[in-house]
């Protein structure tokens, strides 16, 4: 497989970069992260009406643009770069994939157009208090009467979502058996939502308690389907992380170029130069893996689940390492609230464990590739 | 001192303590008595609140206070740096005006050395002091200043001459912090705490008699302050972990003083990585059963214990009167490596919970505080890079970095435009 | 070229191949025909064994050879660096004397640039060439020279003037390697192989007409040679892994030539860490069941695949005519990281067996060879440190290291006393 | 616990350093490593008659000097530093500890004096083809008739030893049960010894096949005793490794100080300086752990088994890392046979896995310390 971006894709990226530079400077990120919800409908709607971002990867038949994951990952990389405060990941990645892969034709026709237009803010409630993104860890029950009982945690934009896709299991089942997905309105009776305080104030998580909530099942939820949903999410997250890491790297490089100590630019110190070279290598390797996984997904490569884990683990290490280096290169300034570095630093920390830790994804990679 | 003199001195002290110690006295009152008697600072000169005893004798005096259950002067914080600097370089006026209230703790001091544009390069300070009429007038900005907002006096390093090389153009002042030209703003850190201040100096004034040493001697004086800084950091730690208080008014006042003084440092243990929490957390989360995480825990414990033993080796060598060897200088670097690895391990141990901050987060948010504080370990008190320069040059004797800023007028040296 | 011209050219080639290709010819005979016809080096000038075709057309010609099953000229090794250098900087005498036998492969060439005292700093060469009577007389020592012991000619960089700055005092010569003043000794490596030579030059002679370009132009000429070196390394790899031969005398001779040429490089795959062996070995030893080792295997595979894909991105960008971006320059650094990590992983996978070398060792000693060869990956062809200098300065545009050796006479520059 | 060396210990170290500088320069190491046996009786005897090194840690009652492990570790550190070619580790560490801890009074009186004087070259045959230094991996059988059946591998100086102490188990037993130690003469009938080719030519290993070899049992061999024997060996090896690492570090520092490139000393490059600082830290931390473990052993600290694993794992990482840095700091020269760096590099590689890998010792450490 050869991979790289077409002229059109590069042009799309340029548009997005300029858009977010304009609409999501760090002053705006700081303003939004201080709000209750962490983002605003207005900006979210504008992003969708002007650029159709939520629609990118949704098939045309369901009101989307029908592009591949590669295009969606361009958007995610740019959002990661600008640290855009929005429910994009929850809605257009997590919920959209789950519905597209597990929904009935009718459900897709009913739900995906709203997600594509940005009107419906949705999310996927996958893991629970144990914090495991392995389907085996699911304990929330979907009873015979169609009601859900249990709790979900670390649900992205779980408090704000209009629609929650909930992973459950039939009573008495374990492991990969008896899984099911269900649609729940955000304001459904019996659903109690509570915000969790995240290290990363630019992205909100919530704990959702289901006490006999009535829900509509999606017919296609099996362990392999959930594996594909997670793989898609991991690839998207990896690309978002690469965007953030690249921004940190570039900003730190700019900073040391301007900063003088001992009568010379900090960038002229050999140790700084070599660190900058190492940082470039880290980010470029993670970028290649993230791009490759997206391309493999669009070519319907069988190995995409392994590649998703590879990309996620690679990006996880690179992002955190880059964030640590970036703070260090800024010196004391980099540890202050007013400097922007910590905004990405915290996203890096949270992304490192979201959707599973790097160690867990490395383990999955070897499990897939061992033969 | 001969053993005999030692015995006599300690007997005199015991008598004095028996006559004067009373836990129901106020803290300032007691410290005033310590200042007058010289027992609080026994190694200081007799004329300045001391007893002219050799420095090595002070631990014996302190031990006697301990045995007696009496409080000694708190020899911590910036005020002690001020005292050391004033004793060595100050005028009698300075000694008269400041030393006694340093001992009693009535005055709060702060240190105005660092600037936004000169973090590692203190001698690159650009805050200007210009003689206008019969006063120095100071303009500029200082940063990383603990307690500036409540300080009475500041130790100020400022530039009085830009036409000479950088180190030669600095002067040292004692600045009245409670004048209109001095504004202290809290400086918030990425972990949400605001332990430091930024200090804006706008036509702040210093009387000529509050300059320490001559113009151009500032770097030399500052070196004395800095030499005492490391020691002060150590004693701050032991102050913070001071033992159980007795009963009585003076203990309450002392505890309150410690609480106030320590408040800005509440996150320092988290900055260091809280290795102590790793095993309990691993049991709590079940991560202790994960062989992959066990490896990382082992790595951390090996590094942490080895660093501890390295410090122990250094102390043992010192106690035996041997040259300390490289062990001492390596401690700072080791502790920053430990902090970084500890943050990694805490993340693995907590898994998804590592996302959570605040009271709902693991250990009431302590884990989150580690994860957003550890980067300071490799920056504060000299970055890792500065430490490695020091180790390679001073311990290993490798060539010094070529300097481009020491042999020409300060005004010609490229300076920061960003901070 | 227009598509029409392309078609005509390829048809002409097909006709020529049909008329001339015969697998029972000798290798030299066939290559002589390629030289005479210009089909072997189609992008070279017509007057010098080429056909004046654009460089981009060469791959099409080569593809046609492939389709036909005919052997093309082997465009590998130092001899091709010699050809490129001679074409660009040499005299017609040089072209006449050397180019044809470079194409036929009859002459072996070597490169005499590196010296024991100047590894990363090629321009610091101290081998002297002095004009004595009507000849250059050369004295000095060169190192890391592949094939010096069987070479006919050497590309020599030597100092002809020590009174000018270092880069300006170098000259470039073609040295007859089979004269008495040239002695090549094998240089044994820590892995036991001896792929390189040390070459001792003692009053070795060069006729003035074998100097390339003018005196003092040596660094400029050497730069041409070095530019082609990286490309040569790549083609060497593909040469070594050349596909199945056909049947016939010429294939046998070609295979023999490859075997000989590749012998010194037999450990190069081990130097790179043999990532391909990790999974099979892990299954063989059972390490694949160890979750701790699985983590390390995953780390290695992630790094290795990511590096591969980074190279792929660079090639794709190039093919689309985009600037290559940083990906290309990073490959060398990535591969040295991969090699180091691979050695670590192989050690974990083999456990106690990692001690064993020789035929009884794991994989007939291949694992042991990895473990004592990987350090070369971060040294040979430019150390990691040099790569990071290049990346930071040329890719990231960071300031160049201050130089102390470029603006004064070479004789005044501090030089090595050790090697 | 305070720890550090007394004046006497420091003086002992000085004597040894000068002795080995004189007797074991790398020319001598290279000469001996090219011999069949890897060491010579003459030098070994001299070392023992002049310095009594094999006797250091053997109790006075058995012809030794009765010093502690701390003193023995000084000797090992200096031997590691000079890469002394001798059967010291096999004889005075492995075999001596096994006999002292598991032998009967009569056996100790009979055997230890010979070991202390250097007359008897001995070794311990512990692990087998699987390469495990866990007693559970022992398969070699000691039958009821007192004969041994099975093979031992990676036996230090196994081909040259006059006396081999063999770890065996009773037929039908597994795990920590049924263990026993046995004395076998090097020339016993039924014992076939074959040299294995080690990466490290300065230290020889062998494979020993026992085909009904008659052997004399040591009465005290139990799993806890073997654990103590191994702990002692691991502490000794850690100290030896620290000596080697320190030598590599110091030599590399000297080299970069003398080597000029680009008209300046390589030591003046900031990246070289920082690497040198990191190397110092690595070695000093490993040194502290090695010293601490030895001191704890002599104070009969209960935790010594854990501390031994800590010291071994720490020294393993530090030695190999230092060796890699040392080659790199030498550049191309460091990769040549004529340069001495590779001699220690190979010892580092072999020591990394000898007595168990660093990962294995980390695992043991956590197992001991988990409560």
PDB file of C-alpha atoms in Angstrom, chain A residues 127 129-133 153-154 194-201 205 207 255 258-264 268-272 275 317 320-321 324 327-339 341-342 345-346 349-355 357 359-360 362-363, chain B residues 115-122 144 166 187-192 196 198 267 292 340 343-344 347-348 350-360 367-369 371-376 378-379 383-386 389 401-405 408 413-419:
ATOM      1  CA  UNK A 127     -16.893   1.498  29.797  1.00  0.00           C
ATOM      2  CA  UNK A 129     -16.458   2.135  36.792  1.00  0.00           C
ATOM      3  CA  UNK A 130     -13.623  -0.324  36.289  1.00  0.00           C
ATOM      4  CA  UNK A 131     -12.451   1.811  33.369  1.00  0.00           C
ATOM      5  CA  UNK A 132     -12.055  -1.069  30.950  1.00  0.00           C
ATOM      6  CA  UNK A 133     -12.627  -0.641  27.206  1.00  0.00           C
ATOM      7  CA  UNK A 153     -18.442   6.062  33.353  1.00  0.00           C
ATOM      8  CA  UNK A 154     -15.927   8.214  31.490  1.00  0.00           C
ATOM      9  CA  UNK A 194     -23.258  13.504  36.702  1.00  0.00           C
ATOM     10  CA  UNK A 195     -20.224  15.410  35.441  1.00  0.00           C
ATOM     11  CA  UNK A 196     -16.842  13.996  36.383  1.00  0.00           C
ATOM     12  CA  UNK A 197     -13.978  16.424  36.861  1.00  0.00           C
ATOM     13  CA  UNK A 198     -11.348  15.636  34.275  1.00  0.00           C
ATOM     14  CA  UNK A 199      -7.737  16.733  34.306  1.00  0.00           C
ATOM     15  CA  UNK A 200      -8.445  17.938  30.780  1.00  0.00           C
ATOM     16  CA  UNK A 201     -10.902  20.806  31.068  1.00  0.00           C
ATOM     17  CA  UNK A 205     -16.702  13.252  30.812  1.00  0.00           C
ATOM     18  CA  UNK A 207     -20.937   9.156  34.861  1.00  0.00           C
ATOM     19  CA  UNK A 255       9.636  29.339  21.695  1.00  0.00           C
ATOM     20  CA  UNK A 258      12.885  33.310  20.349  1.00  0.00           C
ATOM     21  CA  UNK A 259      14.045  32.803  23.903  1.00  0.00           C
ATOM     22  CA  UNK A 260      17.471  34.157  24.834  1.00  0.00           C
ATOM     23  CA  UNK A 261      19.548  33.039  27.822  1.00  0.00           C
ATOM     24  CA  UNK A 262      23.215  33.714  28.416  1.00  0.00           C
ATOM     25  CA  UNK A 263      23.175  36.039  25.447  1.00  0.00           C
ATOM     26  CA  UNK A 264      22.184  33.382  22.926  1.00  0.00           C
ATOM     27  CA  UNK A 268      21.431  27.218  19.760  1.00  0.00           C
ATOM     28  CA  UNK A 269      22.212  24.853  22.632  1.00  0.00           C
ATOM     29  CA  UNK A 270      23.076  21.436  21.251  1.00  0.00           C
ATOM     30  CA  UNK A 271      20.999  19.668  23.864  1.00  0.00           C
ATOM     31  CA  UNK A 272      17.944  21.658  22.822  1.00  0.00           C
ATOM     32  CA  UNK A 275      15.807  17.163  21.853  1.00  0.00           C
ATOM     33  CA  UNK A 317       3.654   7.523  24.000  1.00  0.00           C
ATOM     34  CA  UNK A 320       2.892  12.418  26.362  1.00  0.00           C
ATOM     35  CA  UNK A 321       6.621  12.449  25.677  1.00  0.00           C
ATOM     36  CA  UNK A 324       6.803  16.571  28.769  1.00  0.00           C
ATOM     37  CA  UNK A 327       6.980  21.969  29.136  1.00  0.00           C
ATOM     38  CA  UNK A 328      10.675  21.447  29.799  1.00  0.00           C
ATOM     39  CA  UNK A 329      11.700  23.502  26.770  1.00  0.00           C
ATOM     40  CA  UNK A 330       9.571  26.367  28.026  1.00  0.00           C
ATOM     41  CA  UNK A 331      11.211  26.185  31.455  1.00  0.00           C
ATOM     42  CA  UNK A 332       9.379  27.809  34.362  1.00  0.00           C
ATOM     43  CA  UNK A 333       7.083  29.626  31.955  1.00  0.00           C
ATOM     44  CA  UNK A 334       5.878  26.269  30.658  1.00  0.00           C
ATOM     45  CA  UNK A 335       4.607  25.364  34.099  1.00  0.00           C
ATOM     46  CA  UNK A 336       2.370  28.416  34.369  1.00  0.00           C
ATOM     47  CA  UNK A 337      -1.344  28.512  33.756  1.00  0.00           C
ATOM     48  CA  UNK A 338      -1.044  31.452  31.386  1.00  0.00           C
ATOM     49  CA  UNK A 339       1.226  29.560  29.039  1.00  0.00           C
ATOM     50  CA  UNK A 341       1.418  24.260  26.879  1.00  0.00           C
ATOM     51  CA  UNK A 342      -0.497  22.701  29.776  1.00  0.00           C
ATOM     52  CA  UNK A 345      -0.254  18.426  28.182  1.00  0.00           C
ATOM     53  CA  UNK A 346      -3.496  17.560  29.934  1.00  0.00           C
ATOM     54  CA  UNK A 349      -2.431  12.680  29.677  1.00  0.00           C
ATOM     55  CA  UNK A 350      -6.129  11.954  29.299  1.00  0.00           C
ATOM     56  CA  UNK A 351      -5.787  10.599  25.764  1.00  0.00           C
ATOM     57  CA  UNK A 352      -3.082   8.256  27.013  1.00  0.00           C
ATOM     58  CA  UNK A 353      -5.685   6.254  28.966  1.00  0.00           C
ATOM     59  CA  UNK A 354      -8.886   7.032  27.085  1.00  0.00           C
ATOM     60  CA  UNK A 355     -10.015   4.026  24.993  1.00  0.00           C
ATOM     61  CA  UNK A 357      -3.887   2.502  28.008  1.00  0.00           C
ATOM     62  CA  UNK A 359       0.098  -1.038  27.537  1.00  0.00           C
ATOM     63  CA  UNK A 360      -3.335  -2.515  26.839  1.00  0.00           C
ATOM     64  CA  UNK A 362       0.411  -3.066  22.930  1.00  0.00           C
ATOM     65  CA  UNK A 363      -0.924  -6.276  24.419  1.00  0.00           C
TER      66      UNK A 363
ATOM     67  CA  UNK B 115      12.755  37.639  35.927  1.00  0.00           C
ATOM     68  CA  UNK B 116      10.471  36.426  33.160  1.00  0.00           C
ATOM     69  CA  UNK B 117      13.299  36.941  30.686  1.00  0.00           C
ATOM     70  CA  UNK B 118      16.025  35.305  32.732  1.00  0.00           C
ATOM     71  CA  UNK B 119      15.094  32.005  34.274  1.00  0.00           C
ATOM     72  CA  UNK B 120      18.290  30.013  34.302  1.00  0.00           C
ATOM     73  CA  UNK B 121      20.378  33.128  33.681  1.00  0.00           C
ATOM     74  CA  UNK B 122      19.894  35.202  36.852  1.00  0.00           C
ATOM     75  CA  UNK B 144       8.753  33.127  41.015  1.00  0.00           C
ATOM     76  CA  UNK B 166      26.504  41.724  32.659  1.00  0.00           C
ATOM     77  CA  UNK B 187       1.186  33.499  39.373  1.00  0.00           C
ATOM     78  CA  UNK B 188      -1.045  30.530  38.701  1.00  0.00           C
ATOM     79  CA  UNK B 189       0.606  27.262  37.761  1.00  0.00           C
ATOM     80  CA  UNK B 190      -0.616  24.525  35.461  1.00  0.00           C
ATOM     81  CA  UNK B 191      -1.654  22.523  38.519  1.00  0.00           C
ATOM     82  CA  UNK B 192      -4.011  25.294  39.617  1.00  0.00           C
ATOM     83  CA  UNK B 196       4.425  32.271  43.615  1.00  0.00           C
ATOM     84  CA  UNK B 198       4.931  38.107  39.844  1.00  0.00           C
ATOM     85  CA  UNK B 267       1.765  20.309  46.209  1.00  0.00           C
ATOM     86  CA  UNK B 292       3.550  -5.446  33.155  1.00  0.00           C
ATOM     87  CA  UNK B 340       8.749  11.570  35.897  1.00  0.00           C
ATOM     88  CA  UNK B 343       3.867   9.894  37.154  1.00  0.00           C
ATOM     89  CA  UNK B 344       4.080   7.204  34.481  1.00  0.00           C
ATOM     90  CA  UNK B 347      -0.981   6.544  35.320  1.00  0.00           C
ATOM     91  CA  UNK B 348      -0.618   2.830  34.626  1.00  0.00           C
ATOM     92  CA  UNK B 350      -4.882   4.147  37.871  1.00  0.00           C
ATOM     93  CA  UNK B 351      -5.825   3.400  34.274  1.00  0.00           C
ATOM     94  CA  UNK B 352      -8.920   5.336  33.222  1.00  0.00           C
ATOM     95  CA  UNK B 353      -9.125   6.853  36.702  1.00  0.00           C
ATOM     96  CA  UNK B 354      -5.986   8.805  35.865  1.00  0.00           C
ATOM     97  CA  UNK B 355      -8.315  11.161  33.992  1.00  0.00           C
ATOM     98  CA  UNK B 356     -10.111  12.221  37.155  1.00  0.00           C
ATOM     99  CA  UNK B 357      -9.216  15.335  39.115  1.00  0.00           C
ATOM    100  CA  UNK B 358     -10.735  16.820  42.206  1.00  0.00           C
ATOM    101  CA  UNK B 359     -12.307  15.132  45.211  1.00  0.00           C
ATOM    102  CA  UNK B 360     -13.722  12.280  43.108  1.00  0.00           C
ATOM    103  CA  UNK B 367      -3.048  11.366  41.870  1.00  0.00           C
ATOM    104  CA  UNK B 368      -4.269  14.040  39.472  1.00  0.00           C
ATOM    105  CA  UNK B 369      -2.143  16.585  41.278  1.00  0.00           C
ATOM    106  CA  UNK B 371       0.119  14.085  37.052  1.00  0.00           C
ATOM    107  CA  UNK B 372      -0.025  17.848  36.550  1.00  0.00           C
ATOM    108  CA  UNK B 373       2.745  18.780  38.993  1.00  0.00           C
ATOM    109  CA  UNK B 374       5.652  16.467  38.212  1.00  0.00           C
ATOM    110  CA  UNK B 375       6.986  18.579  35.333  1.00  0.00           C
ATOM    111  CA  UNK B 376       8.062  21.177  37.904  1.00  0.00           C
ATOM    112  CA  UNK B 378      12.807  19.025  36.401  1.00  0.00           C
ATOM    113  CA  UNK B 379      12.515  22.815  36.230  1.00  0.00           C
ATOM    114  CA  UNK B 383      16.418  22.749  35.330  1.00  0.00           C
ATOM    115  CA  UNK B 384      17.716  19.281  34.520  1.00  0.00           C
ATOM    116  CA  UNK B 385      19.763  20.911  31.792  1.00  0.00           C
ATOM    117  CA  UNK B 386      21.427  23.268  34.265  1.00  0.00           C
ATOM    118  CA  UNK B 389      25.860  21.351  32.955  1.00  0.00           C
ATOM    119  CA  UNK B 401      30.156  26.015  27.449  1.00  0.00           C
ATOM    120  CA  UNK B 402      31.638  28.869  25.436  1.00  0.00           C
ATOM    121  CA  UNK B 403      30.106  32.109  26.706  1.00  0.00           C
ATOM    122  CA  UNK B 404      29.178  34.953  24.429  1.00  0.00           C
ATOM    123  CA  UNK B 405      27.721  37.240  27.068  1.00  0.00           C
ATOM    124  CA  UNK B 408      30.938  42.879  26.427  1.00  0.00           C
ATOM    125  CA  UNK B 413      23.979  41.316  24.462  1.00  0.00           C
ATOM    126  CA  UNK B 414      20.997  39.838  22.595  1.00  0.00           C
ATOM    127  CA  UNK B 415      18.123  39.682  25.037  1.00  0.00           C
ATOM    128  CA  UNK B 416      14.682  38.237  25.293  1.00  0.00           C
ATOM    129  CA  UNK B 417      11.796  39.669  23.473  1.00  0.00           C
ATOM    130  CA  UNK B 418       9.494  36.898  24.709  1.00  0.00           C
ATOM    131  CA  UNK B 419       9.028  35.621  28.180  1.00  0.00           C
TER     132      UNK B 419
END
